[in-house]
GROMACS .gro file of C-alpha atoms in nm:
model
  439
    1UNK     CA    1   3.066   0.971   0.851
    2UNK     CA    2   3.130   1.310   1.029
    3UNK     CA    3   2.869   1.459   1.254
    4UNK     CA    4   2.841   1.844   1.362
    5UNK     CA    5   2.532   2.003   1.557
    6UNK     CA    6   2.566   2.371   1.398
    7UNK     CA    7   2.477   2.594   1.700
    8UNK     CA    8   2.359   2.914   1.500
    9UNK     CA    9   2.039   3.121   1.604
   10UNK     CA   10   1.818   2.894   1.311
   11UNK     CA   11   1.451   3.021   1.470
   12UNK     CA   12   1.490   3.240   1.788
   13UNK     CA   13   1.613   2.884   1.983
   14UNK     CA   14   1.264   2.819   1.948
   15UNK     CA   15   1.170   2.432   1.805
   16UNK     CA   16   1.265   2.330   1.463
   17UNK     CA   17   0.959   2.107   1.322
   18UNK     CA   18   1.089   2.068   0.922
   19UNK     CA   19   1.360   2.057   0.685
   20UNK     CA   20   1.373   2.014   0.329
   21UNK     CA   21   1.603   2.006   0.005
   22UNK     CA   22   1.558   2.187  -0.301
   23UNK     CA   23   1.713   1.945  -0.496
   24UNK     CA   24   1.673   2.147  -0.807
   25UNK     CA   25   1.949   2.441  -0.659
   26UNK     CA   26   2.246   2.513  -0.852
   27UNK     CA   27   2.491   2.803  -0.744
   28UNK     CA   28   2.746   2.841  -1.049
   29UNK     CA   29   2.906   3.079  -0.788
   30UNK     CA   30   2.980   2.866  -0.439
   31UNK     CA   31   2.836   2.534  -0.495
   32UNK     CA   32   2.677   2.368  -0.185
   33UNK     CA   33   2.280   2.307  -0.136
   34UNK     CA   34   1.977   2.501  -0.058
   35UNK     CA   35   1.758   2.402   0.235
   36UNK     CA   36   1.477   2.533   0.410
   37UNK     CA   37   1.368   2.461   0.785
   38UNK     CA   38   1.046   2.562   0.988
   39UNK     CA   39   1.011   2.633   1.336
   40UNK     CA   40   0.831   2.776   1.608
   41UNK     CA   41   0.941   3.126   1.554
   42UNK     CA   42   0.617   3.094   1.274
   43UNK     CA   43   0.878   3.137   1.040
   44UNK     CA   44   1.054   2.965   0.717
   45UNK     CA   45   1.426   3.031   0.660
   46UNK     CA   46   1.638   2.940   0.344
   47UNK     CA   47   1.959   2.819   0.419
   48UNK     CA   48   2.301   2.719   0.167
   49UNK     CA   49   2.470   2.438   0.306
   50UNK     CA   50   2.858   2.535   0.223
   51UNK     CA   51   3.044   2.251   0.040
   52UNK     CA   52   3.310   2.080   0.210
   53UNK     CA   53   3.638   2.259   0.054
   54UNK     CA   54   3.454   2.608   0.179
   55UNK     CA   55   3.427   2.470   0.548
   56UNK     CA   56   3.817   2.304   0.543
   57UNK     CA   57   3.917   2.663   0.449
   58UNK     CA   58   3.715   2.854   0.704
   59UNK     CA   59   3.699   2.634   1.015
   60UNK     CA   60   3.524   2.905   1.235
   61UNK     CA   61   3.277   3.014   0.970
   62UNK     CA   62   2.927   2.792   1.022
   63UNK     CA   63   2.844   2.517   0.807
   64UNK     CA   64   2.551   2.655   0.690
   65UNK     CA   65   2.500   3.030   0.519
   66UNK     CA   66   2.183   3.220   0.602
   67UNK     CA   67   1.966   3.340   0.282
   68UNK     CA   68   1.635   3.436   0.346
   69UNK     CA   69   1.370   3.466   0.607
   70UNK     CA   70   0.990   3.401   0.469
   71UNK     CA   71   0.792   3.554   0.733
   72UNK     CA   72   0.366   3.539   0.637
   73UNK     CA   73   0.238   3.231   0.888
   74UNK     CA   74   0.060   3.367   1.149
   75UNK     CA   75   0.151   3.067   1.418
   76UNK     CA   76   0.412   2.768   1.442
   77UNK     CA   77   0.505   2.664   1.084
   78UNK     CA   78   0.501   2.241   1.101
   79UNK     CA   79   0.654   2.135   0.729
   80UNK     CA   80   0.855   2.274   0.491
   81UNK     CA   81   0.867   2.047   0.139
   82UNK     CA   82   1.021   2.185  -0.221
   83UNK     CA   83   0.842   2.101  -0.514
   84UNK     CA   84   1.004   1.832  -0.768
   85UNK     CA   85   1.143   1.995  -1.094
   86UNK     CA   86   1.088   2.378  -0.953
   87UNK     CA   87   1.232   2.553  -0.685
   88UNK     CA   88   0.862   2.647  -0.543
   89UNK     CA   89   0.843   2.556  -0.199
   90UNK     CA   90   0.505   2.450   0.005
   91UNK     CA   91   0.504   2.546   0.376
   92UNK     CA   92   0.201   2.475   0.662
   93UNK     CA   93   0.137   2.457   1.003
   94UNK     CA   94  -0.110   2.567   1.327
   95UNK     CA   95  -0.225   2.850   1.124
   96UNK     CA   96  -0.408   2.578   0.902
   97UNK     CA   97  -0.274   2.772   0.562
   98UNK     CA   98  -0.023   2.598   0.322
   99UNK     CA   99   0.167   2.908   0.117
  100UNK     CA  100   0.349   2.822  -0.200
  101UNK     CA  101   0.668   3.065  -0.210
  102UNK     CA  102   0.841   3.129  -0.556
  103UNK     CA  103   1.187   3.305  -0.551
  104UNK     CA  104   1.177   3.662  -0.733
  105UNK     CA  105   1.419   3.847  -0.948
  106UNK     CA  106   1.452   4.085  -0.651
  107UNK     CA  107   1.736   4.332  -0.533
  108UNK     CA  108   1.799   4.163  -0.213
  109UNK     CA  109   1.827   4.401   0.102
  110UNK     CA  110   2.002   4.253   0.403
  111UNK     CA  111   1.937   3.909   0.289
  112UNK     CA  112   2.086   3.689   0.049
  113UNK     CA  113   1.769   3.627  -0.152
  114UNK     CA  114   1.414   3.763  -0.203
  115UNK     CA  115   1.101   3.519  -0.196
  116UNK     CA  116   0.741   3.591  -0.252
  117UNK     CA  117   0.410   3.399  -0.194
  118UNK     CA  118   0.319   3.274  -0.530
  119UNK     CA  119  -0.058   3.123  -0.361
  120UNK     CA  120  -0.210   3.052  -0.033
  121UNK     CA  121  -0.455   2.723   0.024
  122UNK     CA  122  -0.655   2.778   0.265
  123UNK     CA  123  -0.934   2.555   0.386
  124UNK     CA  124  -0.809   2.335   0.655
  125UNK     CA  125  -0.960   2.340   0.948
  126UNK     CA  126  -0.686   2.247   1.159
  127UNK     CA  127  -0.345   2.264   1.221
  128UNK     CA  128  -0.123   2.112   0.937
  129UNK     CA  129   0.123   1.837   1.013
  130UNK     CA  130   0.312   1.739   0.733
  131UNK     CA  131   0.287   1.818   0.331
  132UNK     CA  132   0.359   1.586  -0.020
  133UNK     CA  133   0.389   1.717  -0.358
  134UNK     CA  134   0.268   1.524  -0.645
  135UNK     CA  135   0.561   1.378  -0.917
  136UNK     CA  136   0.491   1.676  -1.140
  137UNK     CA  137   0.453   1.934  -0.925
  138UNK     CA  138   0.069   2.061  -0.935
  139UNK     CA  139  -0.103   1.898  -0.656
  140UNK     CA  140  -0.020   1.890  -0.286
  141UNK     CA  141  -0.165   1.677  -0.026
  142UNK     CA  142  -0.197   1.754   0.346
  143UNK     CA  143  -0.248   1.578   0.675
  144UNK     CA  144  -0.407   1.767   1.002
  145UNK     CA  145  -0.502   1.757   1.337
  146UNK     CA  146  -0.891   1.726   1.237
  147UNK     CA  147  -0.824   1.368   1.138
  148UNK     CA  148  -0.831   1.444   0.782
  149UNK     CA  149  -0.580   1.441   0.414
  150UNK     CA  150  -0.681   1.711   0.171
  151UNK     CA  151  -0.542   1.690  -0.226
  152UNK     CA  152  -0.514   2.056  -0.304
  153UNK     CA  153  -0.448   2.166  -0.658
  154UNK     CA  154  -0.168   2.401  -0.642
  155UNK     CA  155  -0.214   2.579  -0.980
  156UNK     CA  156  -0.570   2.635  -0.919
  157UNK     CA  157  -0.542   2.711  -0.527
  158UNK     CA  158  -0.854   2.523  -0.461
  159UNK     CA  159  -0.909   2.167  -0.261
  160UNK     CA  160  -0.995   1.860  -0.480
  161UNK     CA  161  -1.102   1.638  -0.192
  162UNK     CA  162  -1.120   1.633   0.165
  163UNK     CA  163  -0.968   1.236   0.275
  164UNK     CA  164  -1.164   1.171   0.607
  165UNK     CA  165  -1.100   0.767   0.665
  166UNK     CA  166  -0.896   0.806   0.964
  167UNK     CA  167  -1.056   0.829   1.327
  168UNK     CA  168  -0.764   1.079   1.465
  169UNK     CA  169  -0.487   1.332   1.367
  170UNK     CA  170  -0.389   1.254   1.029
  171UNK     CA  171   0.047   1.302   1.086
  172UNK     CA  172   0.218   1.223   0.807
  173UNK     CA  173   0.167   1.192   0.457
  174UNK     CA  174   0.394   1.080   0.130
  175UNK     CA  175   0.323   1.087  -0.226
  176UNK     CA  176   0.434   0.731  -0.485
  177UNK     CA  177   0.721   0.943  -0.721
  178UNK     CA  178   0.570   0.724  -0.999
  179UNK     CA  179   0.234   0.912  -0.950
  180UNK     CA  180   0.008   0.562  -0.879
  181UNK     CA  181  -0.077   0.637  -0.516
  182UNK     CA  182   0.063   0.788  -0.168
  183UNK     CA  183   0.027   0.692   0.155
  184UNK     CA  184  -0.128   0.858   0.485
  185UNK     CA  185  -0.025   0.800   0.876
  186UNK     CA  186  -0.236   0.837   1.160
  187UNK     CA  187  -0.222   0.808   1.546
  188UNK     CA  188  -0.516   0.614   1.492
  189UNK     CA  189  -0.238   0.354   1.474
  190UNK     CA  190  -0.283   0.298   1.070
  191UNK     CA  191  -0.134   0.314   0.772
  192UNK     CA  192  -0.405   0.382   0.475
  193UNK     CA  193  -0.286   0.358   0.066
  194UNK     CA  194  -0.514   0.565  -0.183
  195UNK     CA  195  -0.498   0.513  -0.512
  196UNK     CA  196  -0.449   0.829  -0.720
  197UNK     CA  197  -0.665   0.926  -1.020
  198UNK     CA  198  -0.477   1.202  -1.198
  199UNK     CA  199  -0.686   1.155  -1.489
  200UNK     CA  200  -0.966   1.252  -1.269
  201UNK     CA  201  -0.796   1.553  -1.130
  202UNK     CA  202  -0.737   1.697  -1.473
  203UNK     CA  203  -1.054   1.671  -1.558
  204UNK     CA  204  -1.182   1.906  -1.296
  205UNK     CA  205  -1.485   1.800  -1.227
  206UNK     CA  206  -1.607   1.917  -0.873
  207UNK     CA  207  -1.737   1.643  -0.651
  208UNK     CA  208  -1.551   1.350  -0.840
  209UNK     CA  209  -1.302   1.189  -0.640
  210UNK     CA  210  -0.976   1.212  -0.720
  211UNK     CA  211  -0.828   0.988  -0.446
  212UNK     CA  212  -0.977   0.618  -0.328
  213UNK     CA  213  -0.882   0.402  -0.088
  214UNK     CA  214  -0.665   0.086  -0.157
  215UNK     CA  215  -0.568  -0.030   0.159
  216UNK     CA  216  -0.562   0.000   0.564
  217UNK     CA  217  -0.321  -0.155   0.760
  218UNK     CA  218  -0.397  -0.162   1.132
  219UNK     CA  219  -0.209  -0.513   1.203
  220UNK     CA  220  -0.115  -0.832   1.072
  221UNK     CA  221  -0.170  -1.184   1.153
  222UNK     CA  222   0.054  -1.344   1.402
  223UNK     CA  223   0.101  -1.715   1.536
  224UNK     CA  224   0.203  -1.757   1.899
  225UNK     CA  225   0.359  -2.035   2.101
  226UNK     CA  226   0.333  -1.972   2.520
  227UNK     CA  227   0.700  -1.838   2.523
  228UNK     CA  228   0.638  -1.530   2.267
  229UNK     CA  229   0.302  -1.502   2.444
  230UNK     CA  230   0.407  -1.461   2.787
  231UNK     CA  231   0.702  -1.257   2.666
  232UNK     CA  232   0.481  -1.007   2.488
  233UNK     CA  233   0.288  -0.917   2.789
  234UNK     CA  234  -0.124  -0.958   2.882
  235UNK     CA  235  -0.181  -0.598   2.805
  236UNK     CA  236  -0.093  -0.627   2.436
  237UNK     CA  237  -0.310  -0.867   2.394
  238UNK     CA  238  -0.625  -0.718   2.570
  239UNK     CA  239  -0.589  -0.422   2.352
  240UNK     CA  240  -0.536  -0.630   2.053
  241UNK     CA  241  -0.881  -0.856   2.158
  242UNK     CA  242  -1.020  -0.507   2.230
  243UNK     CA  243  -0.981  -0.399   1.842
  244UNK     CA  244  -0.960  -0.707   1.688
  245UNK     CA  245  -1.330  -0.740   1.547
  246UNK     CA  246  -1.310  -0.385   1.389
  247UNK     CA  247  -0.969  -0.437   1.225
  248UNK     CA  248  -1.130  -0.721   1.063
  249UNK     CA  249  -1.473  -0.512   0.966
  250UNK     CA  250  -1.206  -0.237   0.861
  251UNK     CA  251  -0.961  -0.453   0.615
  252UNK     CA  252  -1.305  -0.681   0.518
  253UNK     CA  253  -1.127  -0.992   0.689
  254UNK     CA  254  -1.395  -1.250   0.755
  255UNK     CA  255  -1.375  -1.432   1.098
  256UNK     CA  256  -1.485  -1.778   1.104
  257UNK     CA  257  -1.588  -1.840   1.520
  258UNK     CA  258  -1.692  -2.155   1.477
  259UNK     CA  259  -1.362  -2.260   1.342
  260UNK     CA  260  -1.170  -2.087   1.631
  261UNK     CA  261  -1.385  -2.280   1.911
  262UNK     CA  262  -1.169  -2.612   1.763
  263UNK     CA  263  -0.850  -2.706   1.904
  264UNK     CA  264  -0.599  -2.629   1.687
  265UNK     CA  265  -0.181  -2.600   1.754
  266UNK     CA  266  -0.178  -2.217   1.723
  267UNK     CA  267  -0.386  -1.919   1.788
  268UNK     CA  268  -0.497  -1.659   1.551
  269UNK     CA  269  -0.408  -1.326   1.675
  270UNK     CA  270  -0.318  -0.976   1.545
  271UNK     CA  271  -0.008  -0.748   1.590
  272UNK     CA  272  -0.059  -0.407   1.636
  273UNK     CA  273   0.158  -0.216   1.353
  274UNK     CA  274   0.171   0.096   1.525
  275UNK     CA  275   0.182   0.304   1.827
  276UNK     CA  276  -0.132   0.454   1.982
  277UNK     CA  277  -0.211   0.844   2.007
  278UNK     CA  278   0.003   0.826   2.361
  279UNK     CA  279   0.322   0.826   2.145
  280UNK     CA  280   0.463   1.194   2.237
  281UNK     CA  281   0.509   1.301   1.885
  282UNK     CA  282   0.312   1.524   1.680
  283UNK     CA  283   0.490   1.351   1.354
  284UNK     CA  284   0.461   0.997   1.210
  285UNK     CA  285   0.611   1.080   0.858
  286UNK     CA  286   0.638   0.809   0.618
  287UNK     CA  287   0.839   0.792   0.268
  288UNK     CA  288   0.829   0.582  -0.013
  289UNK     CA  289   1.219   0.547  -0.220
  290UNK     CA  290   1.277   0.741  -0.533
  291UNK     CA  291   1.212   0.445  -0.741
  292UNK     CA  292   0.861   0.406  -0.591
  293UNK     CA  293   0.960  -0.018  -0.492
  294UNK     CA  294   0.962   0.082  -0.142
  295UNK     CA  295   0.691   0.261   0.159
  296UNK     CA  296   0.854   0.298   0.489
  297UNK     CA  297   0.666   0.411   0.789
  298UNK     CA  298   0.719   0.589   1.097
  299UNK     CA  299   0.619   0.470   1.492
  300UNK     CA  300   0.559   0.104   1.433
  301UNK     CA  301   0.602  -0.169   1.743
  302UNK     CA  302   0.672  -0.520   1.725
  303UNK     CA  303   0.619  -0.777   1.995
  304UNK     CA  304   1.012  -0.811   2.070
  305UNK     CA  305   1.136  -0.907   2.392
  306UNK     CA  306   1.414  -0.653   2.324
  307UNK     CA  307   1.272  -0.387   2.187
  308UNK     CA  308   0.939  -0.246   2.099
  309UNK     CA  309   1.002   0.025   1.827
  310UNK     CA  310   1.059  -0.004   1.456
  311UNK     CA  311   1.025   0.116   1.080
  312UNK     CA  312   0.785  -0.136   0.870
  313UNK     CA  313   0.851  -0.118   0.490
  314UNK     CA  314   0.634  -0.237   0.247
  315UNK     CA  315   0.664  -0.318  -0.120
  316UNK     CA  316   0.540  -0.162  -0.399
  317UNK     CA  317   0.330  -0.463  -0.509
  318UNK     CA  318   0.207  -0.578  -0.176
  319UNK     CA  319   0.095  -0.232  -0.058
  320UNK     CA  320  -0.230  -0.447   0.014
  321UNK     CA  321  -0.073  -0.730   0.243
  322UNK     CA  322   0.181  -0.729   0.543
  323UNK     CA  323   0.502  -0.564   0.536
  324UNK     CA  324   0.788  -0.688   0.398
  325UNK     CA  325   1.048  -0.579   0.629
  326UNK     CA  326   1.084  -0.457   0.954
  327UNK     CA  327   1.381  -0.227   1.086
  328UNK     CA  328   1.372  -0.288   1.482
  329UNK     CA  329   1.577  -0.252   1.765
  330UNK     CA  330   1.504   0.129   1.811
  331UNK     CA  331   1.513   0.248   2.173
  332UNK     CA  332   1.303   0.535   2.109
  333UNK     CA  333   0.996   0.557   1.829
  334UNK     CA  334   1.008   0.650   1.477
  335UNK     CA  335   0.928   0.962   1.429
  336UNK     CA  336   1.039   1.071   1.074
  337UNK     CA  337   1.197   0.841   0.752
  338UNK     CA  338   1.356   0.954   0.436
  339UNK     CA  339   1.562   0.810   0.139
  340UNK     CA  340   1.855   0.934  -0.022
  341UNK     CA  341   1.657   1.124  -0.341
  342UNK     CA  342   1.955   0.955  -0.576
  343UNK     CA  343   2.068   0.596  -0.636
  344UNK     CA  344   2.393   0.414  -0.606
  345UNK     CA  345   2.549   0.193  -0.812
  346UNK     CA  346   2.496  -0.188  -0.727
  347UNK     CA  347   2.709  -0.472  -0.508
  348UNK     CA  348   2.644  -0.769  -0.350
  349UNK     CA  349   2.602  -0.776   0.072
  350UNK     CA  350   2.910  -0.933   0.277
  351UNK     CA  351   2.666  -1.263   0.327
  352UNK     CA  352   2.608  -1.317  -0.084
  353UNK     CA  353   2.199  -1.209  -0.087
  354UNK     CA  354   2.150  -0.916  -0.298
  355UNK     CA  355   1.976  -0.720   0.031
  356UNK     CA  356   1.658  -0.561   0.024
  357UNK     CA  357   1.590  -0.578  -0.341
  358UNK     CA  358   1.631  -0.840  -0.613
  359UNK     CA  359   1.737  -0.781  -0.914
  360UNK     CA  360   1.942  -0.689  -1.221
  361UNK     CA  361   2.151  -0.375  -1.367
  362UNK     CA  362   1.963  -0.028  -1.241
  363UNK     CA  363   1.694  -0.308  -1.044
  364UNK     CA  364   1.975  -0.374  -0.782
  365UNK     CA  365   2.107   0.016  -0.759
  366UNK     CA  366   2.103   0.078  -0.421
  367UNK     CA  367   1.931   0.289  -0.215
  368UNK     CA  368   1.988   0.460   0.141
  369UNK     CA  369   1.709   0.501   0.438
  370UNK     CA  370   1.743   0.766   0.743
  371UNK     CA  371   1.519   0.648   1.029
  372UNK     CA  372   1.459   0.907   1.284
  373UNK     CA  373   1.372   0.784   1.607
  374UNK     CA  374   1.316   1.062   1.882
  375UNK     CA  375   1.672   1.068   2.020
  376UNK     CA  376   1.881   0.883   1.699
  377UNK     CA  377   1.924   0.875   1.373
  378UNK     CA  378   1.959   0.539   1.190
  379UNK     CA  379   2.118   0.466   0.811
  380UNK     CA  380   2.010   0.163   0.616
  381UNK     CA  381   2.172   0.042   0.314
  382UNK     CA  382   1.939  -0.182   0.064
  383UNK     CA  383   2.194  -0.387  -0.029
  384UNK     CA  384   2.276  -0.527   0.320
  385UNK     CA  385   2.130  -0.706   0.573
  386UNK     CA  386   1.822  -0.510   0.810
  387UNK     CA  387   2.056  -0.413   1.010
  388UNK     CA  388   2.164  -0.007   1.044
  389UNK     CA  389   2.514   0.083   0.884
  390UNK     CA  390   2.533   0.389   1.064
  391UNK     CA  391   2.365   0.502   1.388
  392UNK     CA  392   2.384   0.877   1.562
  393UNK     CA  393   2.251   0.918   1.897
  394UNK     CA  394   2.254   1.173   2.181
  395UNK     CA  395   2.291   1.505   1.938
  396UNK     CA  396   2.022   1.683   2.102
  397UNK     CA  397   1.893   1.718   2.422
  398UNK     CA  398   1.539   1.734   2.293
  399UNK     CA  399   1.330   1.473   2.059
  400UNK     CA  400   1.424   1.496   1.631
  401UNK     CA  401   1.165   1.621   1.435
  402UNK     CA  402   1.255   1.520   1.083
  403UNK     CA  403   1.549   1.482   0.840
  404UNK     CA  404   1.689   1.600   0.464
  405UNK     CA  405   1.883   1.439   0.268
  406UNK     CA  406   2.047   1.634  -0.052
  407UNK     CA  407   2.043   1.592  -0.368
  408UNK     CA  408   2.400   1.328  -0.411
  409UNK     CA  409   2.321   1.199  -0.087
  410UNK     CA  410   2.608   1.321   0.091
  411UNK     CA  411   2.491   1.519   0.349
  412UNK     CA  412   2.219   1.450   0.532
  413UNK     CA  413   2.059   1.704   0.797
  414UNK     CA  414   1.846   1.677   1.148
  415UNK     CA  415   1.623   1.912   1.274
  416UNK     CA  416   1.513   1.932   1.676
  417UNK     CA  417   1.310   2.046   1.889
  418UNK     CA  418   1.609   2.170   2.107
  419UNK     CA  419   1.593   2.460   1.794
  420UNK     CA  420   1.938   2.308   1.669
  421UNK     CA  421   2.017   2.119   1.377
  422UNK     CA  422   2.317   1.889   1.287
  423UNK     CA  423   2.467   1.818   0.931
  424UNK     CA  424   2.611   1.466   0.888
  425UNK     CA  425   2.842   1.408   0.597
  426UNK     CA  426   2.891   1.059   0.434
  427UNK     CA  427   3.141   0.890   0.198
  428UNK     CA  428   2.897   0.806  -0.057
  429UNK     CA  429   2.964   0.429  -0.163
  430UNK     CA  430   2.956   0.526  -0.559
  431UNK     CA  431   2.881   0.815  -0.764
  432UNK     CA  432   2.512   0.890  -0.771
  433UNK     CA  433   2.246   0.756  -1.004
  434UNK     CA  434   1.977   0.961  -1.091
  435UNK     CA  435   1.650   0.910  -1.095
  436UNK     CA  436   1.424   1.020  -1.387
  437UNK     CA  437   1.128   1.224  -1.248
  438UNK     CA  438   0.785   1.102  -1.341
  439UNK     CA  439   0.579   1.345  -1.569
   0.00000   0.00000   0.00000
């Protein structure tokens, strides 16, 4: 792994809030990979990553090529995200607009390339955190500050349905690559699953909903002996007791008192899953893997003695019950997760298990995770153990905003709020896999 913070003027030195592959790039001329990153500046730029023989032969040139500025947001731009199977790219922040840019057939003037608003959303009534395309490309959803998702048709520029479950800012949002459902993230401190209706959606019917709920997560059952109690501290558990009848109201959990008045040998008792709205981030972006087996989540907490901060992942077929996995030992919180968008080929883990994921063939392909914590970056192999393979800490001097991985998987880039970004390059463990894109 080799690590370089490229210290170019990417936004003014203003904040960098997004970055985002378009995995669908191909230069026949230079190679390398398209990117685009968002910042305070209210601006998107398109970037080429160079490949690595063009930095070995030009040491003082930067790793990264400047292409195009896209300047129509009228205040802090929050997410960049490029569509899958197109090179259209969906951008939104404070300005509550999301603009779908297209690439013309343009004589270029003193930049590289010429891009064009193809359609602007509009709608929201509040700032725009963080943006999902649908599998094939037509709908977007988006999460805001006015504690609400909205599914937007893309093609039609027009809002489908406005998601208002959660009780604060809605901060993250990710969309299943199979098409079945995605996944929203609030500072309410859940995690809610809708199931997606595309039938519904194609049908166009206004007022039908496109998008229901399938699950909440706001904890998970616990048991406790004295020792983990004590060590967890009294004031998780006030604010547990505090919620702990409307967390049951909320995921329709019945609770028997007269059965808790008997002595029993343990306690029943919730875990919080996820930092409150004191967390100092205006992100919590989950992502679900390319294969659509795996949701992980951003700014979760476990009662460690150790450490507090983690990444819970759930599974594809128990989006309804309690994760399956939990990546602790973070000192800082999760901010921002993404997989590799490719697979790699299979191999057992140094212990004999076969990881994250059982399996056969293309079942066991493995996958990788970046977990973005506020000051680190961690790098999770499925077919190990839970524990990082890689970690990368202290490259900025301000908190990480999100991360990109490209298209083979062997670069992956971190944006800041310092108005920096670094490129990390990887020896990938086997030639990539893809992954056929849903229809």
């Amino acid at each position: 792994m080799r690590v370089k913070t490229v210290q170019i003027n990417w936004h003014d030195k203003l904040p960098i809030f997004s970055i985002d592959f378009d995995h669908n790039y191909t230069n026949t001329t230079n190679g390398g990979w398209r990117f685009a990153t968002s910042g305070g500046d209210n601006n998107v730029r398109i970037w080429r990553l160079r490949t690595p023989s063009e930095r070995e032969a030009d040491a003082q040139q930067p790793a990264v090529e400047f292409l195009a500025s896209l300047n129509r947001h009228t205040a802090p731009v929050n997410v960049v995200r490029f569509a899958p199977g197109s090179s259209r790219l969906a951008s939104a922040g404070d300005d509550g607009v999301i603009i779908i840019w297209r690439q013309v057939d343009e004589t270029p003037g003193d930049e590289l390339e010429v891009w064009r608003p193809a359609a602007m959303l509009r709608g929201s009534l509040a700032d725009i955190c963080d943006l999902a395309w649908s599998p094939c490309g037509r709908y977007i959803a988006s999460a805001s500050v006015d504690n609400t998702a909205r599914i937007w048709d893309a093609r039609e520029a027009r809002c489908l349905q406005v998601l208002a479950d959660h009780s604060h800012y809605v901060q993250g949002v990710a969309w299943d690559p199979l098409g079945e459902f995605l996944v929203t993230q609030s500072s309410d401190r859940s995690l809610r699953t809708y199931r997606w209706h595309r039938d519904v959606a194609e049908a166009g019917k206004p007022g039908s909903a496109v998008a229901t709920v399938l699950s909440t997560h706001y904890s998970m059952p616990r048991i406790d002996d004295d020792s983990a109690g004590e060590a967890s501290g009294k004031e998780d558990d006030e604010e547990e007791h505090k919620h702990e009848e409307q967390e049951a109201e909320e995921q329709k959990m019945e609770v028997d008192t007269a059965e808790q008045a008997k002595p029993t040998t343990t306690t029943r008792k919730t875990q919080r899953l996820f930092h409150d709205d004191n967390l100092t981030s205006f992100f919590r972006r989950p992502a679900i893997s390319p294969d659509g087996r795996l949701v992980a989540t951003a700014a979760g907490v476990q009662r460690d003695r150790t450490s507090r901060n983690t990444c819970f992942v759930w599974a594809r077929d128990k989006l309804q019950g309690a994760p399956v996995l939990s990546l602790g030992g973070h000192a800082k919180p999760v901010v921002a997760t993404r997989w590799t968008p490719c697979r790699f080929g299979a191999r057992k883990a140094d212990d004999g298990s076969s990881g994250w994921i059982a399996g056969d063939g293309d079942e066991a392909a493995r996958m990788m995770l970046a977990v973005a914590t506020q000051n680190s970056v961690a790098i999770y192999d499925t077919s190990v153990s839970s524990r990082a393979v890689g970690l990368m800490s202290g490259l900025h001097y301000a908190a990480i905003t999100d991360v990109a991985w490209c298209r083979d998987g062997s670069h992956l880039v971190i944006a800041s709020i310092d108005g920096f970004a670094t490129v990390a390059a990887f020896d990938q463990p086997t030639e990539p896999l893809e992954i056929a894109a849903a229809t």
